[in-house]
PDB file of C-alpha atoms in Angstrom:
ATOM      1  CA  UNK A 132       0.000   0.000   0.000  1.00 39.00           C
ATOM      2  CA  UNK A 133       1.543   2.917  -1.053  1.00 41.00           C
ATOM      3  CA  UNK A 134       0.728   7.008  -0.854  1.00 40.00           C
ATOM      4  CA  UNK A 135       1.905   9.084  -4.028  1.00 44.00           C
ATOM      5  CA  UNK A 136       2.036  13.096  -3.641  1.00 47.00           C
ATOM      6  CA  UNK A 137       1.767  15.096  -6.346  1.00 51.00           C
ATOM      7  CA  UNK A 138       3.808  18.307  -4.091  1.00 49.00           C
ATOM      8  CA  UNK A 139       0.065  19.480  -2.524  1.00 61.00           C
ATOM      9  CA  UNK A 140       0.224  19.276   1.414  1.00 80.00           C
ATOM     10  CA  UNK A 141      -2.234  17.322   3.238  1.00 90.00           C
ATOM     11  CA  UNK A 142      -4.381  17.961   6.233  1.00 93.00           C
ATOM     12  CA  UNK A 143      -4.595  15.570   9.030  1.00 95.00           C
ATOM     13  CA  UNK A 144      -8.443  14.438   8.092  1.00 96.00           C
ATOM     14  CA  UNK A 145      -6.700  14.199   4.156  1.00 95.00           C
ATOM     15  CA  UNK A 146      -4.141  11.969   5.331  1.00 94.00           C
ATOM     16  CA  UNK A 147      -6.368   9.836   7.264  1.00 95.00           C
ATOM     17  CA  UNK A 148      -9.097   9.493   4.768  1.00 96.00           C
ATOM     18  CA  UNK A 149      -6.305   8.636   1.411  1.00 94.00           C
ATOM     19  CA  UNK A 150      -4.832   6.279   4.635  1.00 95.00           C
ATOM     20  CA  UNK A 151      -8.200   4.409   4.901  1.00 96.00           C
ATOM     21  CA  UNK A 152      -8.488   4.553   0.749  1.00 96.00           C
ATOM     22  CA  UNK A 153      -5.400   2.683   0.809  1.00 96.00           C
ATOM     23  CA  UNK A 154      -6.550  -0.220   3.747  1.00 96.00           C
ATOM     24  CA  UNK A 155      -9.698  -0.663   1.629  1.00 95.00           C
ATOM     25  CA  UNK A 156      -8.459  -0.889  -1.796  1.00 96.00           C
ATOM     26  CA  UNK A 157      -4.708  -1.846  -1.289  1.00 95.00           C
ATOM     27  CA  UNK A 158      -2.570  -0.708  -4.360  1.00 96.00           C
ATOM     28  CA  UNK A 159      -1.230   2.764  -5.091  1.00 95.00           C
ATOM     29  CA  UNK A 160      -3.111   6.301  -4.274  1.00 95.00           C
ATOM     30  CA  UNK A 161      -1.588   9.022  -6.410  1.00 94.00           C
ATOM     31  CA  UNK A 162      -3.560  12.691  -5.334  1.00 94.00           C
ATOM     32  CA  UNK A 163      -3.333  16.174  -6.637  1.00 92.00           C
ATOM     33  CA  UNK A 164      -5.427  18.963  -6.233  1.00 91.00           C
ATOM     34  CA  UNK A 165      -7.151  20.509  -9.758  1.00 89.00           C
ATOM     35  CA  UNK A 166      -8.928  23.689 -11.244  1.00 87.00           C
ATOM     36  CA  UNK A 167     -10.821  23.204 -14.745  1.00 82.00           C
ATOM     37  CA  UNK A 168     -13.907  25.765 -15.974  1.00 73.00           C
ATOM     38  CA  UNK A 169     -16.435  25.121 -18.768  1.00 67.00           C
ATOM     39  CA  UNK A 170     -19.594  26.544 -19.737  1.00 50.00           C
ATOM     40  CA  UNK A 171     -21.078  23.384 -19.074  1.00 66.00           C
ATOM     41  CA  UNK A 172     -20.310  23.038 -15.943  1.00 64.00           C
ATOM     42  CA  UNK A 173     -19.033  26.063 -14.702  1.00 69.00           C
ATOM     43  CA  UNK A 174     -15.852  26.478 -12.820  1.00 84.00           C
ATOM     44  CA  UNK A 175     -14.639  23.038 -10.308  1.00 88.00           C
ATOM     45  CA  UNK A 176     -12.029  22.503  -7.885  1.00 92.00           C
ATOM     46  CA  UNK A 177     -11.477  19.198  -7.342  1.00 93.00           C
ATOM     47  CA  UNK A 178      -9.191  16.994  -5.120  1.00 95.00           C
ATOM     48  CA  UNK A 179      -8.241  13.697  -7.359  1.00 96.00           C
ATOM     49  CA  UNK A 180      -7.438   9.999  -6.020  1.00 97.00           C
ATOM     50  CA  UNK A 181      -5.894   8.119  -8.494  1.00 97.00           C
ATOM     51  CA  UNK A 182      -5.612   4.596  -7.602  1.00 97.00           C
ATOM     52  CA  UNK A 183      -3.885   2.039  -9.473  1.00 97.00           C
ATOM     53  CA  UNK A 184      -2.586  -1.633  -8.645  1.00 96.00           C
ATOM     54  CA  UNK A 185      -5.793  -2.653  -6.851  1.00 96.00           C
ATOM     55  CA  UNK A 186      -7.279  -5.979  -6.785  1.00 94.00           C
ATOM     56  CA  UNK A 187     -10.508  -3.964  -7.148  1.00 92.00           C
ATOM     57  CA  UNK A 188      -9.627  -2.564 -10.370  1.00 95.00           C
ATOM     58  CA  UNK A 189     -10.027  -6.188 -12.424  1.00 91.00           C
ATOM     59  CA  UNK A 190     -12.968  -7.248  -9.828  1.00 91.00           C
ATOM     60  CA  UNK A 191     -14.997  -4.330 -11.006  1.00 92.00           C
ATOM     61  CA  UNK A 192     -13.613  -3.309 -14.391  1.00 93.00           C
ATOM     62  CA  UNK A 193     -17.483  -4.050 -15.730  1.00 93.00           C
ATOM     63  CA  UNK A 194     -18.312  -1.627 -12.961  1.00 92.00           C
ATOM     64  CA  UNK A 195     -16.161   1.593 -12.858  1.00 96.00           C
ATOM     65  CA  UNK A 196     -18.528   3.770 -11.286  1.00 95.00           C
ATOM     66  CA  UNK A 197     -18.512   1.826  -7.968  1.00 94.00           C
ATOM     67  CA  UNK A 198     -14.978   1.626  -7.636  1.00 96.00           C
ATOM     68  CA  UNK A 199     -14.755   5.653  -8.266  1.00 98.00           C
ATOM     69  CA  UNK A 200     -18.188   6.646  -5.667  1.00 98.00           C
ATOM     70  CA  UNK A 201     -16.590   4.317  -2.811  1.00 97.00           C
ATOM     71  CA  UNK A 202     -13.077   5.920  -3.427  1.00 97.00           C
ATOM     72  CA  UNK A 203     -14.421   9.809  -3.071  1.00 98.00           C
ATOM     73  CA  UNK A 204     -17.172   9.243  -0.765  1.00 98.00           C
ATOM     74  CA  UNK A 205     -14.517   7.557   1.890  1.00 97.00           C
ATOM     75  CA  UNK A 206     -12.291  10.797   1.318  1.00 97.00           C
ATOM     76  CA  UNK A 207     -14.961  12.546   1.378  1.00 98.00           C
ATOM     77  CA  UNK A 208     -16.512  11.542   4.654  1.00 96.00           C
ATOM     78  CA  UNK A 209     -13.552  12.029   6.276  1.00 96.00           C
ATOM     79  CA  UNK A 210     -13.208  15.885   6.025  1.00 97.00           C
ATOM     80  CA  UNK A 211     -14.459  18.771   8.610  1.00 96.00           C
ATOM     81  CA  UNK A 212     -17.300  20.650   7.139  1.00 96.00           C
ATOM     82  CA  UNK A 213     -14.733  23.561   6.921  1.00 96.00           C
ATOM     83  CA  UNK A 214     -12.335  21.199   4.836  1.00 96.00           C
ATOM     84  CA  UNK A 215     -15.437  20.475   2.130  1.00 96.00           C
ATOM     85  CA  UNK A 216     -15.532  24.292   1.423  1.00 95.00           C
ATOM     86  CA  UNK A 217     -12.260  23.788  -0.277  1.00 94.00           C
ATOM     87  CA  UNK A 218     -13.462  21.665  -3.266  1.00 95.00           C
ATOM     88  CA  UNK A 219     -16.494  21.421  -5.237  1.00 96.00           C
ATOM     89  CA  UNK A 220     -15.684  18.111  -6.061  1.00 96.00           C
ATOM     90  CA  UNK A 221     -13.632  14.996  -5.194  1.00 97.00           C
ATOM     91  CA  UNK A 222     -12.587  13.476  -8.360  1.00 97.00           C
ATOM     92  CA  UNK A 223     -11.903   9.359  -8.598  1.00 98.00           C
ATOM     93  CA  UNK A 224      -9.328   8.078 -11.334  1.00 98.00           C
ATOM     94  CA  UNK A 225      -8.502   4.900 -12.060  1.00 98.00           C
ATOM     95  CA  UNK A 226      -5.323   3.690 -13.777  1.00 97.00           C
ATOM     96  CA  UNK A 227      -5.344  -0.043 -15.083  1.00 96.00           C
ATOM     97  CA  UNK A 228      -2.565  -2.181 -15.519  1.00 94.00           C
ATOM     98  CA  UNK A 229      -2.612  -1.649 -19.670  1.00 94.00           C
ATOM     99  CA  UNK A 230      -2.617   2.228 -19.348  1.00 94.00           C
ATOM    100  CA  UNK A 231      -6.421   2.688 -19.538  1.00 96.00           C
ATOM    101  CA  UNK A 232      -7.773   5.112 -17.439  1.00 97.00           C
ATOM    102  CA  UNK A 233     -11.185   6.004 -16.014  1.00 97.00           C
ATOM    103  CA  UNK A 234     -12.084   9.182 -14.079  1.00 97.00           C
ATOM    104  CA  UNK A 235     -15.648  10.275 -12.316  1.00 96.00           C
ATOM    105  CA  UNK A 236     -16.226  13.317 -10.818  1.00 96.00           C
ATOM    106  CA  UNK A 237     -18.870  13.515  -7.358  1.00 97.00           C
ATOM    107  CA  UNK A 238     -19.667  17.252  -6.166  1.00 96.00           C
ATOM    108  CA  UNK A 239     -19.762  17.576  -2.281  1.00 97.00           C
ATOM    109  CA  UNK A 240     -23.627  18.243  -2.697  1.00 96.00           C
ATOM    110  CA  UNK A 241     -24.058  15.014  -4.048  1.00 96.00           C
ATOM    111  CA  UNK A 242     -21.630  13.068  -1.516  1.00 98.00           C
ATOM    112  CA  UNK A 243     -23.143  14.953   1.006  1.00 97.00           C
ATOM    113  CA  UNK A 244     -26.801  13.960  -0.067  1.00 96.00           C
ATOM    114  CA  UNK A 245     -25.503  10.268   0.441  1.00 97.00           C
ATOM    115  CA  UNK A 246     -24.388  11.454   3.513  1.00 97.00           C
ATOM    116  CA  UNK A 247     -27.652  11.763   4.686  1.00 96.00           C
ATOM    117  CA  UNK A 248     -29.220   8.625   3.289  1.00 97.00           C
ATOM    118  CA  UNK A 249     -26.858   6.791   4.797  1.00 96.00           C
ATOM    119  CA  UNK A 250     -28.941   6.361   7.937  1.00 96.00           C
ATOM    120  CA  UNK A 251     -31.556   4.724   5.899  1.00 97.00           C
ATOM    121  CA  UNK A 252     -29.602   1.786   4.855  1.00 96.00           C
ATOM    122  CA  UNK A 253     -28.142   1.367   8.349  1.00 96.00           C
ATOM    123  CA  UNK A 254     -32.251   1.308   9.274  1.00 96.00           C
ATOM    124  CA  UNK A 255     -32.971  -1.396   6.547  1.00 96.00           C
ATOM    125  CA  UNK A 256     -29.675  -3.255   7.435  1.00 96.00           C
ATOM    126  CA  UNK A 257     -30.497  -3.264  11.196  1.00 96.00           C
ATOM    127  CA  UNK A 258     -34.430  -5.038  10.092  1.00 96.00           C
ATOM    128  CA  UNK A 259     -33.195  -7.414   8.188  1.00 95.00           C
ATOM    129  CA  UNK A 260     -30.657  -8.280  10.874  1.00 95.00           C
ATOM    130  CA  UNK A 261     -33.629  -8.131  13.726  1.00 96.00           C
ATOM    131  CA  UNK A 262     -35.350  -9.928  10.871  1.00 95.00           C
ATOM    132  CA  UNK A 263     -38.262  -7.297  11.094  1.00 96.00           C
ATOM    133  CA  UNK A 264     -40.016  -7.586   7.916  1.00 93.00           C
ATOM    134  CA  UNK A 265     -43.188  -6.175   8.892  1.00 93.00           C
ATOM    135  CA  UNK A 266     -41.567  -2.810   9.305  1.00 95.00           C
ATOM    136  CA  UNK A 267     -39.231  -3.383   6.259  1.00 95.00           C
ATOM    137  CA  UNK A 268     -42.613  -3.940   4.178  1.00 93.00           C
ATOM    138  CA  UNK A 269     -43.655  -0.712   5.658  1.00 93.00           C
ATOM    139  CA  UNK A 270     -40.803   1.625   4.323  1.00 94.00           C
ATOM    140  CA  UNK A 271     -41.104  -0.461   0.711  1.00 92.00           C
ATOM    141  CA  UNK A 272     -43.252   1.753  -1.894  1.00 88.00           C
ATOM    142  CA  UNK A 273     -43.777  -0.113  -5.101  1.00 78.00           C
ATOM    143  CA  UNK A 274     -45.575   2.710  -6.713  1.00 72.00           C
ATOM    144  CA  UNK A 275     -44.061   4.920  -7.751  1.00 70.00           C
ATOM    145  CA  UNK A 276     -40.733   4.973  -9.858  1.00 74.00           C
ATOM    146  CA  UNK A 277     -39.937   1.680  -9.845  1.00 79.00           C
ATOM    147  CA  UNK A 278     -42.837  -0.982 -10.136  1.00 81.00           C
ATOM    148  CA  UNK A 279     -43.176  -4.714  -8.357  1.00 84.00           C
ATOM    149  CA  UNK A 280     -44.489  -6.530  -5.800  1.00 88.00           C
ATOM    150  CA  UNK A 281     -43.804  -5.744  -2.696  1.00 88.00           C
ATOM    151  CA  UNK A 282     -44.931  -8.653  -0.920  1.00 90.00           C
ATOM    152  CA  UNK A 283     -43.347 -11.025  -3.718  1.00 91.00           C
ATOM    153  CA  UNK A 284     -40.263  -9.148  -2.620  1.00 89.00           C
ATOM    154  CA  UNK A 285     -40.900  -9.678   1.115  1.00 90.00           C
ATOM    155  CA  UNK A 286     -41.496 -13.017   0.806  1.00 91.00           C
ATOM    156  CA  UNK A 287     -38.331 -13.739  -1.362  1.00 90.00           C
ATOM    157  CA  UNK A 288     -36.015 -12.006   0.990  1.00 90.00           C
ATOM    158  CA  UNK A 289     -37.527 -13.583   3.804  1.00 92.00           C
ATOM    159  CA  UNK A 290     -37.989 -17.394   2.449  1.00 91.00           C
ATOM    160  CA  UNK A 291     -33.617 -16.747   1.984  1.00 90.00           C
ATOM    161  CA  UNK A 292     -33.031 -15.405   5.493  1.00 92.00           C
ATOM    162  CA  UNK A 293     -32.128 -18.646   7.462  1.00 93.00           C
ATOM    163  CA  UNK A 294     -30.037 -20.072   4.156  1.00 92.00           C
ATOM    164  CA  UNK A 295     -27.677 -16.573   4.647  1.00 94.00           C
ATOM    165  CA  UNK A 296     -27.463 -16.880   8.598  1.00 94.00           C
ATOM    166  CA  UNK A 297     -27.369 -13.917  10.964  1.00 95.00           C
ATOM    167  CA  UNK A 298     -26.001 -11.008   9.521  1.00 96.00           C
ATOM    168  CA  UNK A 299     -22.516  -9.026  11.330  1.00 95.00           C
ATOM    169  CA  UNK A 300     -22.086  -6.292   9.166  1.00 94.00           C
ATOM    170  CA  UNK A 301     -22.898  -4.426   6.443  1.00 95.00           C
ATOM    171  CA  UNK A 302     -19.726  -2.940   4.322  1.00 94.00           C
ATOM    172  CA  UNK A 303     -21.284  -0.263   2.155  1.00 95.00           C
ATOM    173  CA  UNK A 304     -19.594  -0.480  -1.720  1.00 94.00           C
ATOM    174  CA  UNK A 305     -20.378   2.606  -3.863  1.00 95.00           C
ATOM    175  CA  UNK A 306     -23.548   4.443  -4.819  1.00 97.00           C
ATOM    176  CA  UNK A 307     -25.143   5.895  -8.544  1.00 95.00           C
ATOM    177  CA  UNK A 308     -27.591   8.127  -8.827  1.00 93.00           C
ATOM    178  CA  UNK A 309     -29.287   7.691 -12.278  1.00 89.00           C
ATOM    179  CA  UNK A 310     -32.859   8.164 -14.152  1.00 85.00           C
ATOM    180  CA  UNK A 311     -35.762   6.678 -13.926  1.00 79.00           C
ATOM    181  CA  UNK A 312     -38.139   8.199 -16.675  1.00 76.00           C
ATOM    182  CA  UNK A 313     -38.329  11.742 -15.194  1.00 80.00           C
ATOM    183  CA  UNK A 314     -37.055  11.149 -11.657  1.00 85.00           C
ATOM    184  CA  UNK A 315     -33.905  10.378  -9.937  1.00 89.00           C
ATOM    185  CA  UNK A 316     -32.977   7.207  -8.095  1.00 93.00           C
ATOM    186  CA  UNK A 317     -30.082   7.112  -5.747  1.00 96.00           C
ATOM    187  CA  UNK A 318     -29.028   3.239  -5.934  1.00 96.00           C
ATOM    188  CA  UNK A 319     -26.693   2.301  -3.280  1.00 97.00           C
ATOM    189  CA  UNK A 320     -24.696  -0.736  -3.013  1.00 95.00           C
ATOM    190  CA  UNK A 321     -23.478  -2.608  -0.567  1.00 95.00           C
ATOM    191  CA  UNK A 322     -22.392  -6.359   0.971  1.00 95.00           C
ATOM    192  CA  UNK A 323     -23.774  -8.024   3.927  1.00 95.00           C
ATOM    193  CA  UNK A 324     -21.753  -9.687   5.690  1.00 95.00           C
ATOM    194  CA  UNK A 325     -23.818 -12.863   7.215  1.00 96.00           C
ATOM    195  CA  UNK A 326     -22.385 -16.310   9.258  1.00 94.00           C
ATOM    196  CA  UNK A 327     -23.326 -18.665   6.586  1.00 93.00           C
ATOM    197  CA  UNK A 328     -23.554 -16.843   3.160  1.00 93.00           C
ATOM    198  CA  UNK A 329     -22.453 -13.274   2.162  1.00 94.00           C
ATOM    199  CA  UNK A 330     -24.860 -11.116  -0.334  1.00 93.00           C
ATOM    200  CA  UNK A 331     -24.619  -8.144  -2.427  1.00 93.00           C
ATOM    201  CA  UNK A 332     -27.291  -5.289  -0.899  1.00 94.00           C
ATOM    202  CA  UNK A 333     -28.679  -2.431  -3.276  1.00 94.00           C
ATOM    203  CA  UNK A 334     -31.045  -0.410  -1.819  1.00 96.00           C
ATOM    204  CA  UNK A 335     -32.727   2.500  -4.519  1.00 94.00           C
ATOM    205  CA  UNK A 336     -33.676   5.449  -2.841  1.00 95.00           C
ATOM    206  CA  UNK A 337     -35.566   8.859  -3.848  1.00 93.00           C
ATOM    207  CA  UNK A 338     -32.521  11.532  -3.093  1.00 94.00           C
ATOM    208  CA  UNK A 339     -35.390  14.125  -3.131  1.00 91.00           C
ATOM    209  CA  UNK A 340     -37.914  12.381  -0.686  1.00 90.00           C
ATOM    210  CA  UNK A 341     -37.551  13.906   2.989  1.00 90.00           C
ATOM    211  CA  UNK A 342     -38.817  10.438   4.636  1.00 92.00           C
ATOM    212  CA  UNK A 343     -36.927   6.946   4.760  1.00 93.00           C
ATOM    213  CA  UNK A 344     -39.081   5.219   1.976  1.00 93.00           C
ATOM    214  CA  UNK A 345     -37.512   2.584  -0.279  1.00 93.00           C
ATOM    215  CA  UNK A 346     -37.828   2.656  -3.561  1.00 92.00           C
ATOM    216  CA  UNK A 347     -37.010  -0.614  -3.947  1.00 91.00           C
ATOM    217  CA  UNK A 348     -34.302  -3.571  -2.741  1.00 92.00           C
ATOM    218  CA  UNK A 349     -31.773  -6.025  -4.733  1.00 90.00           C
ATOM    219  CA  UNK A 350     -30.136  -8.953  -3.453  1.00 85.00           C
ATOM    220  CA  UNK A 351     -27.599 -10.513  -5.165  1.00 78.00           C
ATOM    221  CA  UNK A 352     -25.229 -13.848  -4.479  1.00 63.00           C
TER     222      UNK A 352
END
């Protein structure tokens, strides 16, 4: 695990979030700190990870995005609400072994709007785990953006609970927000951690909606 520095100097909360970058992902972190304008998107300063020689980065090659959210939202959770002011957005690059390279930029409003949902998963998480589906049902609404059956669902995730075992922890992954016909969906991903079987967790989310309803849930071997 290794820490490049492109001559910028770090603050403590800097060095301790590229510090947990590297325990997560392993491999190389090479940061800088950028300034780009367009009249697109108007003018961005960004603080870039660049992280190469990770395991992750053949793992996930089919999946970019969630390699790039989970490497800027850990840097970015890390820093003092004083510290965000700095940047308008944390920018993730990733450098593969046969030169390609892949880079996604996340403004601090949007990090920080995961921020804030974050609680919502640790909610759902801590049901499942207390194996309260009633209540789980309750936050569910198959109505609106995103159509199915809800009690199909329930029963499915359910009917699986005692072949995963009891869960230990949940180790969020990486997040997308994306479009469903005219609306927004926030789709976060994450792995539970269980005592017999381990699953992939994606929970979709309205990023607008001011309550803890669910959009909708994925589970995934």
């Amino acid at each position: 695990m290794t820490l490049f520095s492109c001559g910028s100097m770090l603050t403590e909360n800097e060095s301790k979030a590229i510090d947990e970058v590297l325990d997560f992902f392993g491999g190389f972190c090479k940061y800088s700190i950028g300034a780009s304008a367009s009249t697109e998107d108007g003018s961005k300063k960004y603080f870039e990870l660049e992280l190469s020689q990770s395991k992750a980065l053949e793992k996930y090659k089919n999946s970019k995005e969630i390699v790039t959210s989970k490497l800027c939202y850990i840097f970015f959770n890390k820093l003092s609400d004083e510290e965000k002011q700095n940047y308008t957005h944390i920018r993730g690059t990733l450098l593969y072994d046969n030169g390609e390279k892949f880079s996604h930029d996340y403004s601090i409003k949007e990090l920080e709007l995961v921020k804030n949902k974050i609680p919502i998963v640790d909610k759902v998480v801590a049901l499942i785990k207390n194996k309260n589906f009633k209540e789980l049902k309750g936050m569910l609404n198959d109505q609106s953006t995103l159509r199915y059956d809800k009690n199909e669902l329930l029963t499915n995730i359910e009917k699986l609970d005692p072949e995963f075992g009891n869960v230990t922890e949940y180790r969020l992954f990486g997040f997308r927000l994306s479009n469903a016909g005219n609306n927004q969906v926030l789709k976060i991903y994450g792995v539970v951690l269980r005592d017999k079987s381990n699953h992939e967790l994606s929970i979709y989310l309205d990023p607008n909606a001011k309550n803890d309803e669910i959009l909708k849930l994925d589970y995934q071997l």
